[in-house]
Each structure stands twice: as C-alpha cells, then as structure tokens.
Tab-separated table of C-alpha atoms and ligand atoms in Angstrom:
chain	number	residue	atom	x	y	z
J	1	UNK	CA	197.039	63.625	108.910
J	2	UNK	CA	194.888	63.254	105.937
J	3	UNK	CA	191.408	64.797	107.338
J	4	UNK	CA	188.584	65.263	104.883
J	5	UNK	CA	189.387	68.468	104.442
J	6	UNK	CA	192.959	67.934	103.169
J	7	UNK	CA	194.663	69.198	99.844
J	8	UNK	CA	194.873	66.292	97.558
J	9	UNK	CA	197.975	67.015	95.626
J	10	UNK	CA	197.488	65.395	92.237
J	11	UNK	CA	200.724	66.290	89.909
J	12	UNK	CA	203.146	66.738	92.271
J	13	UNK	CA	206.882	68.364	90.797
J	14	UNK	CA	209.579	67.308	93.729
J	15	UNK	CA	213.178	69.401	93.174
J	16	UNK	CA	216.203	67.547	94.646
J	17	UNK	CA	213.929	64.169	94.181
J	18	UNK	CA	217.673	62.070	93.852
J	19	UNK	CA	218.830	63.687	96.403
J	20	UNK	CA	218.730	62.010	100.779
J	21	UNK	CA	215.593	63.355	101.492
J	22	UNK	CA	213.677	63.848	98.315
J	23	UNK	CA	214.232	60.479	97.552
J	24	UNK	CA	213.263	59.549	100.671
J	25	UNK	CA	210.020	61.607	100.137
J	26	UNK	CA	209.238	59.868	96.708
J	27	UNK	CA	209.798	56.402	98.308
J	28	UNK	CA	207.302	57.971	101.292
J	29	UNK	CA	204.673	58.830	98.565
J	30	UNK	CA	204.863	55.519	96.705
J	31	UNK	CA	205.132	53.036	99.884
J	32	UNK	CA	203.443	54.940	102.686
J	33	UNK	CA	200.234	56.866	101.215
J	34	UNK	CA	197.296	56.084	99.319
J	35	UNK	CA	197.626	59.515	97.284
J	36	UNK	CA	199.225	57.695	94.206
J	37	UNK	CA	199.714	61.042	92.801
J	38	UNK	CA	201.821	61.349	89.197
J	39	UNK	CA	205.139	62.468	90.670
J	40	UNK	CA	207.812	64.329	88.284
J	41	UNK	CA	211.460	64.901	90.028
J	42	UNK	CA	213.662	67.727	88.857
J	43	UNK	CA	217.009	67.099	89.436
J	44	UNK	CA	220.494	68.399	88.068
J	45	UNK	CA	222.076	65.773	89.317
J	46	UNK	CA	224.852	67.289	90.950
J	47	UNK	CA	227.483	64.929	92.845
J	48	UNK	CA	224.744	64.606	95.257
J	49	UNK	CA	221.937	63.446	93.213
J	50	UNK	CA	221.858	59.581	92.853
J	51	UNK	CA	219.034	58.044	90.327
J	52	UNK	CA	219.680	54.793	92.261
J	53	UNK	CA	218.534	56.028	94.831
J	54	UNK	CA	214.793	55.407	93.016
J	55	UNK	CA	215.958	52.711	90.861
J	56	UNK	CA	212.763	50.432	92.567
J	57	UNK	CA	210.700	53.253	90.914
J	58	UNK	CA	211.963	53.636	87.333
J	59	UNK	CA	209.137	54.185	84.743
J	60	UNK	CA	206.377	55.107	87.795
J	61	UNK	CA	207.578	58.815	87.881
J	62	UNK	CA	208.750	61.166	85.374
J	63	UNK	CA	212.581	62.162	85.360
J	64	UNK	CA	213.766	65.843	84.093
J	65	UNK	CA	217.217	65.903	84.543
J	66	UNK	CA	217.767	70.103	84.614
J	67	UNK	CA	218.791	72.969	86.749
J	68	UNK	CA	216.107	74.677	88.925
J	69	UNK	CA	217.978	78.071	87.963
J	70	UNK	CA	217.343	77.374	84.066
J	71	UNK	CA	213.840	79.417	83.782
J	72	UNK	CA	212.810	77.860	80.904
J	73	UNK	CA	212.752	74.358	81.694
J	74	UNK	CA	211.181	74.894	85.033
J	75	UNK	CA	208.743	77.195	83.192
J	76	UNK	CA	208.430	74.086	80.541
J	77	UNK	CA	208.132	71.521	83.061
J	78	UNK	CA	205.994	72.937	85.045
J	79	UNK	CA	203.171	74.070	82.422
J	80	UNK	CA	203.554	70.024	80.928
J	81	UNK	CA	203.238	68.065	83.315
J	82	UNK	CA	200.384	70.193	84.539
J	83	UNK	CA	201.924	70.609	88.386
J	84	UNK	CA	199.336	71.536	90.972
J	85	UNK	CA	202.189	71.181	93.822
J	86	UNK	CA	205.832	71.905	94.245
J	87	UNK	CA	207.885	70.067	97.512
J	88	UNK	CA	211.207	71.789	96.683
J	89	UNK	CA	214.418	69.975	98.035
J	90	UNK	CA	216.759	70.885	95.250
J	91	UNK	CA	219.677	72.650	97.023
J	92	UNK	CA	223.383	72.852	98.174
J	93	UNK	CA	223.162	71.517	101.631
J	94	UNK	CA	226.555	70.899	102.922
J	95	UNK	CA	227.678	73.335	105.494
J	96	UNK	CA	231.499	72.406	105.061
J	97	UNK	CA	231.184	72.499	101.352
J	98	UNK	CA	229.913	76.360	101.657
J	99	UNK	CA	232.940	76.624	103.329
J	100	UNK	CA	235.089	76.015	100.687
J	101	UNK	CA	233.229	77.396	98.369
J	102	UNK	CA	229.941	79.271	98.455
J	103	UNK	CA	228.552	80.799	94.929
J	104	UNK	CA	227.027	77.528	93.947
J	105	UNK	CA	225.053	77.756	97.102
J	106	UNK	CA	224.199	81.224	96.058
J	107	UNK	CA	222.689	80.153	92.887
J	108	UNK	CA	220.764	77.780	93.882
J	109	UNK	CA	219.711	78.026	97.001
J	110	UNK	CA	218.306	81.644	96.624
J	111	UNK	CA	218.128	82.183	92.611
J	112	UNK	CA	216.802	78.832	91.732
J	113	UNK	CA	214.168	79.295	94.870
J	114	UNK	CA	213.415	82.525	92.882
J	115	UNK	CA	213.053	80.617	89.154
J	116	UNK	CA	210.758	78.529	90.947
J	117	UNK	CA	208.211	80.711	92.348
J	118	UNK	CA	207.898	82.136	89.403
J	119	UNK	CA	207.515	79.696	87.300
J	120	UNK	CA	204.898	78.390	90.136
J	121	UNK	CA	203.309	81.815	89.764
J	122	UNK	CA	202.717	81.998	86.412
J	123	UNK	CA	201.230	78.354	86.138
J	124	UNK	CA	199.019	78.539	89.299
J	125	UNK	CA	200.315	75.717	91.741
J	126	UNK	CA	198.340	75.474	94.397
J	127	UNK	CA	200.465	74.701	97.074
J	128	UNK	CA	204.536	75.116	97.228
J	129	UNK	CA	206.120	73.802	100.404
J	130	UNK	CA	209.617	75.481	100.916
J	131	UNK	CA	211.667	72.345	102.489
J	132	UNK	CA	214.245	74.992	104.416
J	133	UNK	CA	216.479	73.518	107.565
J	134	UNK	CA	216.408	74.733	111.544
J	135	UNK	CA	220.381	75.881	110.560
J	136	UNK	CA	218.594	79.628	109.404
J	137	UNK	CA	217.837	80.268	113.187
J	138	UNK	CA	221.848	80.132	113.797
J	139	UNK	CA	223.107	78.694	117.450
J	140	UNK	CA	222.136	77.777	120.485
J	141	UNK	CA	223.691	78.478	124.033
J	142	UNK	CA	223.413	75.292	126.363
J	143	UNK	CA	219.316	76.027	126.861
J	144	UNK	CA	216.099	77.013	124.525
J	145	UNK	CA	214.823	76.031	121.694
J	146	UNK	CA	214.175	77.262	118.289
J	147	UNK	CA	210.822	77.971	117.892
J	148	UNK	CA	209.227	79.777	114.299
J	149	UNK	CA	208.983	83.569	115.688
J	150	UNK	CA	213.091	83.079	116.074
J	151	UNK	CA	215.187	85.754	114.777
J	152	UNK	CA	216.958	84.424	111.572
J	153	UNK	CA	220.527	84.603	112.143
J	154	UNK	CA	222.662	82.125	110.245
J	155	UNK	CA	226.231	81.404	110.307
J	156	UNK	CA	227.314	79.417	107.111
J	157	UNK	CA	227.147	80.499	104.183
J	158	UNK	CA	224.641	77.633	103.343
J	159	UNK	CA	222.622	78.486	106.584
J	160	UNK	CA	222.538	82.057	104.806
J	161	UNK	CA	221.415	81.124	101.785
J	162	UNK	CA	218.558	79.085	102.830
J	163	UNK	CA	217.544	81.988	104.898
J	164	UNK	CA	217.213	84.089	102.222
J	165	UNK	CA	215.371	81.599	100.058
J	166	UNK	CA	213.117	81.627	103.054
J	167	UNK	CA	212.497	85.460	102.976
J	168	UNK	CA	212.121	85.091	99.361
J	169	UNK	CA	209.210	83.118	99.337
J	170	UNK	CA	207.540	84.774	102.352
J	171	UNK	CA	207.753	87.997	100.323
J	172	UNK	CA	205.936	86.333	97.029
J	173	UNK	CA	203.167	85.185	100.326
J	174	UNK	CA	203.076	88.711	101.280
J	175	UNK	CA	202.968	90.042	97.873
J	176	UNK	CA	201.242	88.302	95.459
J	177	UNK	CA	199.345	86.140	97.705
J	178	UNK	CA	201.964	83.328	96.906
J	179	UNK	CA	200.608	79.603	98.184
J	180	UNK	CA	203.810	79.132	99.993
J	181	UNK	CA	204.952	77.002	103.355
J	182	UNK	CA	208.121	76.650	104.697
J	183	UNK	CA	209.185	73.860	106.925
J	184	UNK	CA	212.373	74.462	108.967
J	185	UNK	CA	213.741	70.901	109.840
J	186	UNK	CA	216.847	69.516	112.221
J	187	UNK	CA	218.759	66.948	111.453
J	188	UNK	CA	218.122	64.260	109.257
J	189	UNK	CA	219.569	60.440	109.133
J	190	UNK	CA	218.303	57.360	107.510
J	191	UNK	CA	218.607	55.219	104.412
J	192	UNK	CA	220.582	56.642	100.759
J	193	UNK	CA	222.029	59.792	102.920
J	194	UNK	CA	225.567	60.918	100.812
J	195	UNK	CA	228.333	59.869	102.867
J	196	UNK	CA	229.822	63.233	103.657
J	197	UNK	CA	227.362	63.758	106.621
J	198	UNK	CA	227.752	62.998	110.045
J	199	UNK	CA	226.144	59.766	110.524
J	200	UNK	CA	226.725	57.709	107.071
J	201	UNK	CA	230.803	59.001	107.047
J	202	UNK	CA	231.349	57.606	110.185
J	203	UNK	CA	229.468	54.623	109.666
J	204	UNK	CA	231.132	53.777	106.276
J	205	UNK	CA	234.739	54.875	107.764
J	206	UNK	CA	234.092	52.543	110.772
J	207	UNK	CA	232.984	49.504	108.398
J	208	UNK	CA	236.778	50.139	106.799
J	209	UNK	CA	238.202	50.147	109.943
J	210	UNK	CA	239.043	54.274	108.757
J	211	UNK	CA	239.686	57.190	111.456
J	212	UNK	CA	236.520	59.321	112.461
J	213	UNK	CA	236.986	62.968	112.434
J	214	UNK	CA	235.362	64.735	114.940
J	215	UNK	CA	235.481	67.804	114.749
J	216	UNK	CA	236.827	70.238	118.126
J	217	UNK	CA	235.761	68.313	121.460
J	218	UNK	CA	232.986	66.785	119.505
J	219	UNK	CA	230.414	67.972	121.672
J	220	UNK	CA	228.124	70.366	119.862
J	221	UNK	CA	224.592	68.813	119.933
J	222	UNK	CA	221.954	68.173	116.746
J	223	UNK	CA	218.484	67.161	117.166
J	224	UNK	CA	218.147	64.052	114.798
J	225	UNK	CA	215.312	63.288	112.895
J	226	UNK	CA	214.358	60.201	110.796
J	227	UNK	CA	213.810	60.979	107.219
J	228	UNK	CA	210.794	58.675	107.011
J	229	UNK	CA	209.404	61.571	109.984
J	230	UNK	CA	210.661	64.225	108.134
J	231	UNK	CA	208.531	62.835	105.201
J	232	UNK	CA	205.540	62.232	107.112
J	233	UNK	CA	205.500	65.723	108.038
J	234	UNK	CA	206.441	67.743	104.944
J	235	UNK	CA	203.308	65.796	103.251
J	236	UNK	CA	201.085	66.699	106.534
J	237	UNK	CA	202.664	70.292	105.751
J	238	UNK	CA	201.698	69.830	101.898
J	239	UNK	CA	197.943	68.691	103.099
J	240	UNK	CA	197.340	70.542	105.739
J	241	UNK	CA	199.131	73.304	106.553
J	242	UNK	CA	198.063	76.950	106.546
J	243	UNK	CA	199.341	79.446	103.164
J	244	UNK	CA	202.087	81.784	104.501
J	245	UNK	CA	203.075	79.667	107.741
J	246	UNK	CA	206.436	78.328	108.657
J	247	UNK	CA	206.428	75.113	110.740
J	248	UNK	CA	209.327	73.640	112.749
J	249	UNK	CA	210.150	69.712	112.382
J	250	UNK	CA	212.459	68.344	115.028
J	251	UNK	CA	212.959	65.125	116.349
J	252	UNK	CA	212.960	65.790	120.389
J	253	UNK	CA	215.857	63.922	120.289
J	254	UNK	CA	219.505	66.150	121.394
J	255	UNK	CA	222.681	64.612	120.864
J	256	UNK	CA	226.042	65.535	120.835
J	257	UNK	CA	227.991	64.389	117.861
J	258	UNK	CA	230.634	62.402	120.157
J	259	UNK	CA	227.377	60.374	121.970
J	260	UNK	CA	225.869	58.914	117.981
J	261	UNK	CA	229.949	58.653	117.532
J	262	UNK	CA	230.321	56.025	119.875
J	263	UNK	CA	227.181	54.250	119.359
J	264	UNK	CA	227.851	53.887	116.016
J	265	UNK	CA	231.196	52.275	116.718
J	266	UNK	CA	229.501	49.905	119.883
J	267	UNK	CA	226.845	48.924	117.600
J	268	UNK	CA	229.705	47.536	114.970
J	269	UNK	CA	231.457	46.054	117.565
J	270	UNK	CA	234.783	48.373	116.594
J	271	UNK	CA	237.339	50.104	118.752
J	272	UNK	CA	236.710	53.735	119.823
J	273	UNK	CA	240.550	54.028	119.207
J	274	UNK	CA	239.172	54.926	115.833
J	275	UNK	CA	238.302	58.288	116.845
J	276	UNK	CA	240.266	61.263	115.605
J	277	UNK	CA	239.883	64.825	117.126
J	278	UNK	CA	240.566	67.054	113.921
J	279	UNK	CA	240.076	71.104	113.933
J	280	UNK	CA	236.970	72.555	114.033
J	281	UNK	CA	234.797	74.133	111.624
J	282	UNK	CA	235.170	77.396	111.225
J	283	UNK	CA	232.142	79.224	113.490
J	284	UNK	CA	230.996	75.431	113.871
J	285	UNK	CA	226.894	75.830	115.375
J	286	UNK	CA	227.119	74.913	118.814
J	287	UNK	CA	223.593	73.421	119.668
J	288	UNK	CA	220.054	73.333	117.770
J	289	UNK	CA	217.502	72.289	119.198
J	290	UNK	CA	213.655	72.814	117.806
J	291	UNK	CA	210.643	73.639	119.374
J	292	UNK	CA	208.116	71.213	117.024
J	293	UNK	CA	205.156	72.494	119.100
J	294	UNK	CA	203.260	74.014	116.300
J	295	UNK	CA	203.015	71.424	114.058
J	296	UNK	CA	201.741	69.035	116.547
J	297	UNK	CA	199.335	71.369	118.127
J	298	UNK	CA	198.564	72.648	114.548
J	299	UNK	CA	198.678	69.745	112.393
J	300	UNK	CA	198.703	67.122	114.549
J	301	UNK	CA	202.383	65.685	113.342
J	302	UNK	CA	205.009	63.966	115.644
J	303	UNK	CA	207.963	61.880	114.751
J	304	UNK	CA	207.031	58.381	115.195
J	305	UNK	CA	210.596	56.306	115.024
J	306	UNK	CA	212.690	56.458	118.036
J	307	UNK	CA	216.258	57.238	117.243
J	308	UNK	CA	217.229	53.962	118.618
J	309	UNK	CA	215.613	52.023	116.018
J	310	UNK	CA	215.975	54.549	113.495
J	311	UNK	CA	219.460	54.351	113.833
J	312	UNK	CA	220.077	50.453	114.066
J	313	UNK	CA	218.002	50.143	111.034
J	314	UNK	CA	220.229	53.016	109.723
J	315	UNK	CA	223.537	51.170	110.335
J	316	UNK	CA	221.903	48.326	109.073
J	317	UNK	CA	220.851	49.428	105.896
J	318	UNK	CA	224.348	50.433	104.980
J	319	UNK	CA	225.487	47.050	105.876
J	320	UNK	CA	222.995	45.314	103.976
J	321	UNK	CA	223.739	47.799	100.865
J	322	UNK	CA	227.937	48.461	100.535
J	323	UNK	CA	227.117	48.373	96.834
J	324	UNK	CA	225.096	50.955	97.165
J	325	UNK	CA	227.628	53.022	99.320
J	326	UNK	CA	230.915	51.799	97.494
J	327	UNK	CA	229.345	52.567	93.842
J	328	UNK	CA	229.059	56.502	96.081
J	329	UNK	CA	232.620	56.352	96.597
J	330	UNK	CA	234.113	55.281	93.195
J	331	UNK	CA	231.430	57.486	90.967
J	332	UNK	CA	230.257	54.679	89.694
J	333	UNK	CA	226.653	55.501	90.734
J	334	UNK	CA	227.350	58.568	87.999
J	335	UNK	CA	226.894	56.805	85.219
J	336	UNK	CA	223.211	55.530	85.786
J	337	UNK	CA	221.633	58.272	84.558
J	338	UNK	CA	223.348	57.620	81.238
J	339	UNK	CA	222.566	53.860	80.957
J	340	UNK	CA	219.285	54.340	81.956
J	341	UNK	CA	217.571	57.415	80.837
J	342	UNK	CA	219.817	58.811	78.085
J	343	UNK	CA	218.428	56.571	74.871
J	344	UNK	CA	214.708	56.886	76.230
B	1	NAD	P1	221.159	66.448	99.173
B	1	NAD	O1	222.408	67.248	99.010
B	1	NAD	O2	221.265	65.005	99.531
B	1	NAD	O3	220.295	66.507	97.833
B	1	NAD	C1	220.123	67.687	97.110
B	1	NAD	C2	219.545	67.316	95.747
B	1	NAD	O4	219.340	68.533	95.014
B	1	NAD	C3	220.475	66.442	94.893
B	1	NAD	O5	219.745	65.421	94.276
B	1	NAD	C4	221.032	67.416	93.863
B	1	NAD	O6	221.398	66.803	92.637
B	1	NAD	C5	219.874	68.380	93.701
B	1	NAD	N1	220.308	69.698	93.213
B	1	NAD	C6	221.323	70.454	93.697
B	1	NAD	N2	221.432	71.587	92.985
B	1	NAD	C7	220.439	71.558	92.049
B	1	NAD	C8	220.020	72.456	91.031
B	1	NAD	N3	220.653	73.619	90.808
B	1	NAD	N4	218.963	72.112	90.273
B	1	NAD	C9	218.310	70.928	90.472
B	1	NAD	N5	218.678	70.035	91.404
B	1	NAD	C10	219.725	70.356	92.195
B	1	NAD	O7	220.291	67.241	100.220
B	1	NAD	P2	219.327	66.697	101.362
B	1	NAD	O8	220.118	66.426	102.574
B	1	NAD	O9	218.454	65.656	100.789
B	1	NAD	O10	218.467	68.020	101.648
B	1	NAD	C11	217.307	68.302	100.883
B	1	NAD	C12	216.717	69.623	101.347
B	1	NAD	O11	216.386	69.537	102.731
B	1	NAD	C13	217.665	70.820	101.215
B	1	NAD	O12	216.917	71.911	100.780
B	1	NAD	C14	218.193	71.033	102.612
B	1	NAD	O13	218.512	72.382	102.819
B	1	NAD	C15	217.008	70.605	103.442
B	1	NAD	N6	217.306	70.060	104.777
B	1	NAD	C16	218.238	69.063	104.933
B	1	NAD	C17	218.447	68.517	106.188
B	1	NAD	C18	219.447	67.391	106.402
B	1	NAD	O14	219.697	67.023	107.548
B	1	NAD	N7	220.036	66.801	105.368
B	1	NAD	C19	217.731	69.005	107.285
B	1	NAD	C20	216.810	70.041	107.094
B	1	NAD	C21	216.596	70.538	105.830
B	2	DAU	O1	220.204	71.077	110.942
B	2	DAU	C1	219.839	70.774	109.632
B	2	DAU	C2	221.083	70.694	108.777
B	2	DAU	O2	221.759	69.500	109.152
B	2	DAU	C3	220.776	70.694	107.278
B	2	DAU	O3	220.226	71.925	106.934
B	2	DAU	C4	222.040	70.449	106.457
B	2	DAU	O4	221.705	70.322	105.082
B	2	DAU	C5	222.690	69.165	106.928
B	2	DAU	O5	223.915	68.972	106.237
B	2	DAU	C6	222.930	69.213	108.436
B	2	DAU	O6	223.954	70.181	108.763
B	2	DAU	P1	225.079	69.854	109.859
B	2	DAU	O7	226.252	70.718	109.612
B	2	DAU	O8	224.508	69.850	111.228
B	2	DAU	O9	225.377	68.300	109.454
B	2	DAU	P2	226.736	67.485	109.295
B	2	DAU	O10	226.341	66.046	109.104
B	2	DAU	O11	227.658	68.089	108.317
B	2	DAU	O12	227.386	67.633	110.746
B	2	DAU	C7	226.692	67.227	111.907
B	2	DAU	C8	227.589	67.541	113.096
B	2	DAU	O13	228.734	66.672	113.048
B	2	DAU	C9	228.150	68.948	113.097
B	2	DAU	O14	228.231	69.414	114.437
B	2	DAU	C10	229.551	68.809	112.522
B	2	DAU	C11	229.950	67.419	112.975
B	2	DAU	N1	230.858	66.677	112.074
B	2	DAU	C12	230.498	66.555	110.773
B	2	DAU	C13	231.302	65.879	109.881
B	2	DAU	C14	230.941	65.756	108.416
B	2	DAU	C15	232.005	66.085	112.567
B	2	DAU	O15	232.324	66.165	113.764
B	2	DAU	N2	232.809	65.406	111.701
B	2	DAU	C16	232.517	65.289	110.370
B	2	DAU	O16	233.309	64.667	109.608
C-alpha cells in the first residue's frame, strides 16, 4: 500500500539478500515497485546463499559478502552506504538442520540480530523490519489460529532462536525507542527456494524419479504463502507499519504436507509409489495456522496469488531452470561469487 503518507526507504541494507526470500525481496523491489531505491545485500554466503539467485541484477545493487555477527563490517557498511532501512533475512532457517546441530543458529539468529541493532542504533536507520517466522508461536491442536498477542513458545531450536531475536529487538523498541517491526510469516514456496525444504525437495526428487520422505503419517498442516506475497507485505510492513508492532503474514491457505505431496507428483504426471514414510522429526510442529487479520485491517495487505497458481508456476519454474537446481546440488553454484565478484 504505498499511501502518501508512506516511508520512502531510500538506501535500503537487505541481510540474507542471496538467500529464498531475500532474493525474492530484491527481485520484488527491482520488478514490482517504483521505489528504485539503492539496495546493498549483506550476505555470508553460507551453503544457503546463492549470488545466482540475482545474477539478472549484477552491478544494480551493491554486494558485501560478510557475517552479520562481525560488528565491524556491519558497523562499516552501514555508516557507507548511508542505510536509512534494514529488511533483515540473514539467518539459519532450517528446522532439521537445528536439529543436528544448533550453535550456528545461536549465533546468528540471536547475536547477529543483536550486531545489527546496534549498528542500526548508532547510525540512525529509520526503520528496521525484523523478518521473524509464525514457527516462534510453537503448535497448533486441530483448531485456532496464531494471532500476534500469542504466547511465544517454540519447539526447535531454530523456532527458539528466532524467538529470542524477536524479544531482542522488542526490548531495543522498549528501550531506546528502537524503530523496529517484526513480521511473523508461515510458510513460504516459490521460485530459487534451496532444495532441502518441503516443496522444492520433493519436486526435484520427483523430476529424478527419487523417493519422497515424508515424514510420520505426513499429515501435520502448514499455511503456505507465496514469496512474491510475502514480499508484498514485508515492504507494506517497511512503508507502513507502526514502530514497535509485530504483524502476522499467512497465506489462508492450510495444508497438510501429504495433500501438496501428491499434487506435486499429479501435476508431473509421476507415480505416488514414490512416496516414502520415513521417521518423524523429533517434536515435529503439528499445525500452524496464522491469523493475518491485523495486517489487512491495519495495513491493508492480503496475499494476492492463489496457491494453485503459485504452485504450478512453482513446479514450473524448476522445470524450466534444472540448471539452476542441478548447479544447487553439485556446488557448482559456489563458485560464482568467486568468478564474479572476487577481482572487482
Ligand atoms: P535461507 O536459508 O534461504 O537464506 C538465508 C540467507 O541468510 C542465506 O543467503 C545465507 O547465506 C544468509 N546468512 C546465513 N547466515 C548468515 C550470517 N551469519 N551473516 C550473513 N548472512 C547469513 O532462508 P529463507 O528461507 O530465505 O528465510 C529468510 C528469513 O525469513 C529467515 O530469517 C527466516 O527465519 C524467515 N522466514 C522464512 C520462512 C520460510 O518459509 N522459508 C517463513 C517465515 C520466515
Ligand atoms: O513456518 C515458517 C517456517 O517454515 C520458517 O520459519 C522456516 O524457515 C522454514 O524452513 C519452514 O519450516 P518448516 O519446518 O515448516 O518447513 P520444511 O519445508 O522443513 O517442512 C515443511 C513440512 O514438511 C514439515 O511439517 C516437515 C515436512 N517435511 C519436510 C521435509 C524437508 C517432510 O515431511 N519431509 C521432508 O523431507
């Protein structure tokens, strides 16, 4: 919603800008707005961070490759480039990875949230919007919704440490008057999403005629969201939205993981003999499902893409772009930071 009132962000600094979303955001900014603001992307490129996925943008934004928990390049970055707003995507966000492992989810999840408020503090942004996930509120039984006055309970370790990123910058709001938002988002699926999610594993594994693992009886239910929506409302958040708030993003669309499963296999025309049943996640989230009430009433934001076509344009994407997906798989798409931005 871009009333006359709205911030006009001008020097924007996105964290996690090679990652799903945030590249997804950038690609939002330049294709979808008339904001044309200078855009610099922090990134530490992490196995998760692909520059490819922005390779139609080289040389229109400004690339620091760097860790958001290294205080002096955020403070250095920040202060050059002049940054009036922060979107900050830059995290661990794999529940089964935090599994397996969880410091790295520690640092920078909560500590490199913490480097960058303060670096924000010190320079004056005027506006830092928290991207945080619905996972904080914990689970579901088979009816409610998550709505923002939810108690925080997570279950992950990742779910935890974006909850207390969360309470860290809602204690800079309370403290020093800190220009934060935090949007709390479900699901997400669309274009350049890693292949170690739900949606883009099983779509890739079914191209390959590979099992699908799904995980217990396969029917714990996510709200899906496209990430074009999920753009459209973190920059209504960045515009719009009130200092100090928290606003809930959902889709209104509840499915279990066995229903997109399927679909995904009928729309590629492959056998649901493909299916595996595997073990469960450990305290695997049962159901979330968001209450986006606020930030229609509010803001005026609702998803606009149906899942239907979201996801055939989804599936078709990553048939239209194995390169993209295969260079993912042999770490190929690792080296492009080196031929391209190394020598400049
Ligand atoms: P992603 O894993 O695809 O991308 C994360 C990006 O952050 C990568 O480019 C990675 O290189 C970068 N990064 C990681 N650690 C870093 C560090 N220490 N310093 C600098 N950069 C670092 O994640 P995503 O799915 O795009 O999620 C983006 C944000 O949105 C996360 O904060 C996540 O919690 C949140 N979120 C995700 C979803 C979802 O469905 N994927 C839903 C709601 C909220
Ligand atoms: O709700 C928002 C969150 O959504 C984000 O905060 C996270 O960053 C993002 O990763 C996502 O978390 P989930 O755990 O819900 O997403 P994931 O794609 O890992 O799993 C979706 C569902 O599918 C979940 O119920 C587990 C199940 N699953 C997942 C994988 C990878 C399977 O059954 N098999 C699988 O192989």
């Amino acid at each position: 919603m871009n009333s006359p009132q709205a911030y006009s962000p001008k020097r924007i600094l996105v964290t996690g800008g090679a990652g799903f979303i945030g590249s997804n955001f950038v690609r939002y900014l330049f294709e979808k707005t008339s904001l044309n603001p200078s855009i610099t992307v922090l990134d530490k490129l992490t196995y998760a961070g692909n520059l490819e996925n922005l390779a139609d943008y080289d040389g229109k934004y400004t690339f620091v490759k760097g860790d958001i928990c290294d205080a002096e390049l955020v403070e250095k970055t920040i202060s050059e480039s002049q940054i009036d707003s922060i979107v900050h995507f830059a995290a661990e966000s794999h529940v089964d990875r935090s599994i397996l492992g969880s410091k790295v989810f520690t640092e920078t999840n909560i500590l490199g949230t913490h480097v960058l408020l303060e670096a924000a503090r010190n320079n004056g942004v005027e506006r830092f919007v928290h991207v945080s996930t619905d996972e904080v509120y914990g689970s579901l039984g088979e009816t409610g919704y998550f709505t923002e006055t939810n108690p925080i309970d997570p279950t992950s370790p990742y779910a935890a440490s974006k909850a207390a990123s969360d309470l860290i910058v809602q204690s800079y709001v309370k403290t020093h008057g800190f220009p934060g938002l935090i949007t709390r988002c479900s699901n997400n699926y669309g274009p350049y999403q890693f292949p170690e999610k739900l949606i883009p594993l099983m779509i890739t594994n079914a191209f390959r005629d590979k099992e699908l693992p799904v995980y217990g009886d396969g029917r714990n239910v996510r709200d899906w969201l496209h990430t074009d929506d999920h753009g459209a409302a973190i920059l209504t958040v960045l515009q719009t939205g009130k200092v100090g708030e928290v606003y809930n993003i959902g889709g209104n669309n509840e499915m279990r993981n066995i229903e997109i499963v399927k679909l995904i296999l009928k729309t590629l025309g492959k056998p649901e003999s493909l299916i595996k049943f595997v073990k469960d996640r450990p305290a695997h989230d049962k159901r979330y499902a968001i209450d986006a009430s606020k930030i229609k009433r509010e803001l005026g934001w609702e998803p606009a893409i149906t899942f239907e076509e979201g996801i055939a344009a989804t599936i078709e994407w990553y048939q239209q772009n194995e390169s993209w997906w295969q260079r993912v798989m042999t770490g190929e798409y690792q080296s492009y930071y080196n031929e391209q931005y190394a020598n400049r």
